[in-house]
Short mmCIF file of C-alpha atoms in Angstrom, two decimals:
data_model
loop_
_atom_site.label_atom_id
_atom_site.label_comp_id
_atom_site.label_asym_id
_atom_site.label_seq_id
_atom_site.Cartn_x
_atom_site.Cartn_y
_atom_site.Cartn_z
CA MET A 1 21.73 7.11 -14.49
CA ARG A 2 22.55 9.45 -11.63
CA LYS A 3 19.90 7.79 -9.42
CA ALA A 4 21.36 4.34 -10.15
CA LYS A 5 24.84 5.52 -9.11
CA TRP A 6 23.43 6.96 -5.88
CA VAL A 7 21.56 3.75 -5.14
CA ALA A 8 24.71 1.71 -5.82
CA ALA A 9 26.73 3.96 -3.50
CA ALA A 10 24.10 3.67 -0.76
CA ALA A 11 24.04 -0.09 -1.17
CA GLY A 12 27.82 -0.17 -0.82
CA VAL A 13 27.63 1.84 2.40
CA VAL A 14 25.00 -0.49 3.81
CA LEU A 15 27.08 -3.53 2.88
CA LEU A 16 30.12 -1.97 4.53
CA VAL A 17 28.12 -1.18 7.65
CA ALA A 18 26.69 -4.70 7.69
CA GLY A 19 30.14 -6.19 7.93
CA CYS A 20 31.26 -3.75 10.62
CA GLY A 21 29.92 -2.77 14.00
CA SER A 22 30.13 -4.03 17.49
CA ASN A 23 27.96 -6.14 19.69
CA ASP A 24 28.86 -4.26 22.85
CA SER A 25 25.71 -2.07 22.85
CA SER A 26 27.82 1.01 23.53
CA ASP A 27 25.49 3.17 21.43
CA LYS A 28 23.85 5.08 24.27
CA GLY A 29 21.71 7.12 21.89
CA GLY A 30 20.17 4.15 20.16
CA SER A 31 17.54 1.66 21.06
CA ASN A 32 18.76 -1.38 22.92
CA ALA A 33 16.31 -4.23 23.28
CA LYS A 34 18.70 -7.02 24.26
CA GLU A 35 16.73 -7.69 27.38
CA SER A 36 13.52 -8.41 25.44
CA GLY A 37 14.18 -12.15 25.65
CA SER A 38 11.87 -13.20 22.83
CA THR A 39 12.36 -16.76 21.69
CA ALA A 40 9.58 -16.79 19.14
CA GLY A 41 12.12 -17.39 16.36
CA SER A 42 13.10 -20.74 17.81
CA GLU A 43 9.96 -22.32 16.45
CA ALA A 44 9.47 -20.11 13.40
CA GLY A 45 12.92 -19.92 11.86
CA GLY A 46 15.09 -22.62 13.31
CA GLY A 47 16.33 -20.43 16.15
CA GLY A 48 20.01 -19.93 16.54
CA ALA A 49 22.84 -20.88 18.82
CA GLU A 50 21.69 -18.29 21.36
CA ALA A 51 18.14 -19.64 21.36
CA GLY A 52 19.32 -23.21 21.72
CA GLY A 53 18.28 -24.13 18.16
CA ALA A 54 20.25 -25.10 15.10
CA GLU A 55 22.38 -22.52 13.31
CA LEU A 56 20.47 -20.36 10.86
CA THR A 57 21.22 -20.77 7.18
CA ALA A 58 21.26 -18.00 4.60
CA ASP A 59 18.06 -19.44 3.13
CA ALA A 60 16.32 -19.36 6.52
CA VAL A 61 17.44 -15.76 7.11
CA ARG A 62 16.24 -14.75 3.63
CA THR A 63 12.87 -16.38 4.30
CA GLU A 64 12.50 -14.63 7.66
CA ILE A 65 13.32 -11.23 6.14
CA GLU A 66 10.99 -11.79 3.18
CA THR A 67 8.14 -12.99 5.38
CA ALA A 68 8.47 -9.99 7.71
CA ALA A 69 8.86 -7.48 4.88
CA THR A 70 6.02 -8.74 2.71
CA GLY A 71 3.80 -8.95 5.78
CA ALA A 72 4.59 -5.27 6.39
CA GLY A 73 3.49 -4.24 2.91
CA PHE A 74 6.67 -4.56 0.83
CA ALA A 75 7.07 -6.43 -2.44
CA LYS A 76 10.53 -7.74 -3.36
CA SER A 77 12.41 -5.63 -5.84
CA ASP A 78 13.18 -7.09 -9.26
CA ARG A 79 16.87 -6.28 -8.74
CA PRO A 80 19.06 -9.30 -8.00
CA GLU A 81 20.61 -9.70 -4.57
CA ASN A 82 23.81 -7.74 -4.18
CA VAL A 83 25.90 -10.59 -2.73
CA PRO A 84 29.44 -11.22 -3.95
CA THR A 85 30.11 -14.59 -5.55
CA GLY A 86 31.29 -17.10 -2.97
CA LEU A 87 29.52 -15.38 -0.06
CA GLU A 88 25.99 -16.63 -0.78
CA GLN A 89 25.90 -18.82 2.37
CA CYS A 90 27.29 -16.00 4.55
CA MET A 91 25.31 -12.99 3.36
CA VAL A 92 21.72 -12.12 2.47
CA SER A 93 20.63 -8.92 0.76
CA TRP A 94 16.88 -8.38 0.46
CA THR A 95 15.69 -5.16 -1.15
CA PRO A 96 12.01 -4.28 -1.40
CA ASP A 97 10.54 -2.09 -4.09
CA ALA A 98 10.01 0.82 -1.70
CA GLN A 99 8.50 2.96 -4.48
CA LYS A 100 5.48 0.62 -4.59
CA ALA A 101 4.86 0.51 -0.84
CA ALA A 102 2.01 2.68 0.44
CA ASP A 103 4.21 4.02 3.27
CA PRO A 104 7.81 2.71 3.01
CA LYS A 105 8.91 4.23 6.34
CA LYS A 106 6.03 2.54 8.17
CA SER A 107 6.63 -0.75 6.33
CA ALA A 108 10.32 -0.65 7.25
CA ALA A 109 9.48 -0.10 10.92
CA GLU A 110 6.87 -2.86 10.85
CA THR A 111 9.40 -5.23 9.24
CA VAL A 112 11.84 -4.60 12.10
CA THR A 113 9.03 -5.17 14.61
CA ALA A 114 8.04 -8.46 12.92
CA LEU A 115 11.68 -9.61 12.90
CA GLY A 116 11.82 -8.83 16.63
CA LYS A 117 8.78 -11.02 17.20
CA GLY A 118 10.63 -13.73 15.25
CA GLY A 119 13.56 -13.75 17.66
CA TRP A 120 15.80 -11.04 16.18
CA LYS A 121 17.16 -8.83 18.95
CA THR A 122 17.44 -5.10 18.25
CA GLU A 123 20.93 -3.97 19.21
CA LYS A 124 21.11 -0.39 17.97
CA THR A 125 18.99 2.11 16.11
CA PHE A 126 20.45 5.22 14.54
CA SER A 127 18.29 7.93 12.96
CA GLN A 128 19.45 11.04 11.19
CA SER A 129 18.01 13.30 8.50
CA GLY A 130 15.02 11.03 7.91
CA SER A 131 17.10 7.85 7.56
CA THR A 132 17.03 5.01 10.08
CA ILE A 133 19.48 2.14 10.40
CA THR A 134 18.64 -0.63 12.83
CA SER A 135 21.07 -3.38 13.82
CA LEU A 136 19.56 -6.72 14.80
CA ALA A 137 21.08 -10.06 15.76
CA LYS A 138 19.94 -13.65 15.86
CA GLY A 139 22.27 -16.55 16.49
CA THR A 140 25.45 -15.86 14.55
CA TRP A 141 23.73 -13.48 12.12
CA GLN A 142 23.86 -9.67 12.16
CA LEU A 143 21.18 -7.79 10.20
CA LYS A 144 21.14 -4.14 9.17
CA SER A 145 17.78 -2.66 8.27
CA SER A 146 18.42 0.51 6.33
CA ASP A 147 15.52 2.89 5.65
CA HIS A 148 16.23 5.94 3.51
CA SER A 149 12.66 6.50 2.32
CA ALA A 150 12.01 9.98 3.71
CA GLY A 151 13.54 11.78 0.71
CA PRO A 152 12.73 11.77 -2.97
CA VAL A 153 14.58 8.48 -3.55
CA LYS A 154 12.87 5.67 -1.66
CA LEU A 155 15.54 3.14 -0.63
CA VAL A 156 15.06 0.39 1.95
CA MET A 157 17.45 -2.54 2.33
CA PHE A 158 17.94 -5.51 4.62
CA VAL A 159 21.48 -6.93 4.66
CA ALA A 160 22.42 -9.84 6.92
CA THR A 161 25.84 -11.36 7.48
CA ASP A 162 26.89 -14.52 9.28
CA THR A 163 29.62 -13.83 11.85
CA THR A 164 30.94 -17.38 12.18
CA PRO A 165 34.73 -17.71 11.84
CA ALA A 166 34.31 -19.54 8.50
CA CYS A 167 32.24 -16.68 7.05
CA GLU A 168 34.52 -14.03 8.54
CA ALA A 169 37.43 -15.71 6.73
CA LEU A 170 35.47 -15.65 3.46
CA PHE A 171 34.61 -11.96 3.91
CA LYS A 172 38.25 -11.16 4.62
CA ALA A 173 39.42 -13.11 1.56
CA ASP A 174 36.85 -11.30 -0.61
CA LEU A 175 38.00 -7.94 0.73
CA GLU A 176 41.64 -8.77 0.03
CA LYS A 177 40.77 -9.97 -3.48
CA ASN A 178 38.94 -6.72 -4.18
CA LYS A 179 41.83 -4.61 -2.86
CA LYS A 180 44.08 -6.19 -5.49
CA SER A 181 41.59 -5.57 -8.32
#
């Protein structure tokens, strides 16, 4: 039970981080690949406003994450997505079963690389105590890749949020609703 509480707390932190952050690339210690200019995602996943394609949908983002992650050696976890009701079109949470991956840290890094080849731009990477969090962006979507597989508990998560004004309003309303609960 203790492990489940820790996993739930970590998931909450990742979800909080996914909704926060800046796009100003002020993280001097991280990796900044904005100048990479890849447009491979335009053909593969519908592109995004930045790539001159149509806006990405939650289903398209989920498919891109799943394709990259399974190609890197992950299998999807049996746990349901941790997305609040009403935010399904604005948020995607994809969690692999990191315990079953041969090398979860390597698979997490390869997933980020594959997403980059699919048009996701790496904005920041933060590593500390064996954990790595990478922020990526594509169109109006922000994605946090969270790898905490170096310790005894193997936890890897991919959480994407749509930053359009409509979704931002839904996130704010959900936050306010939960404050009152």
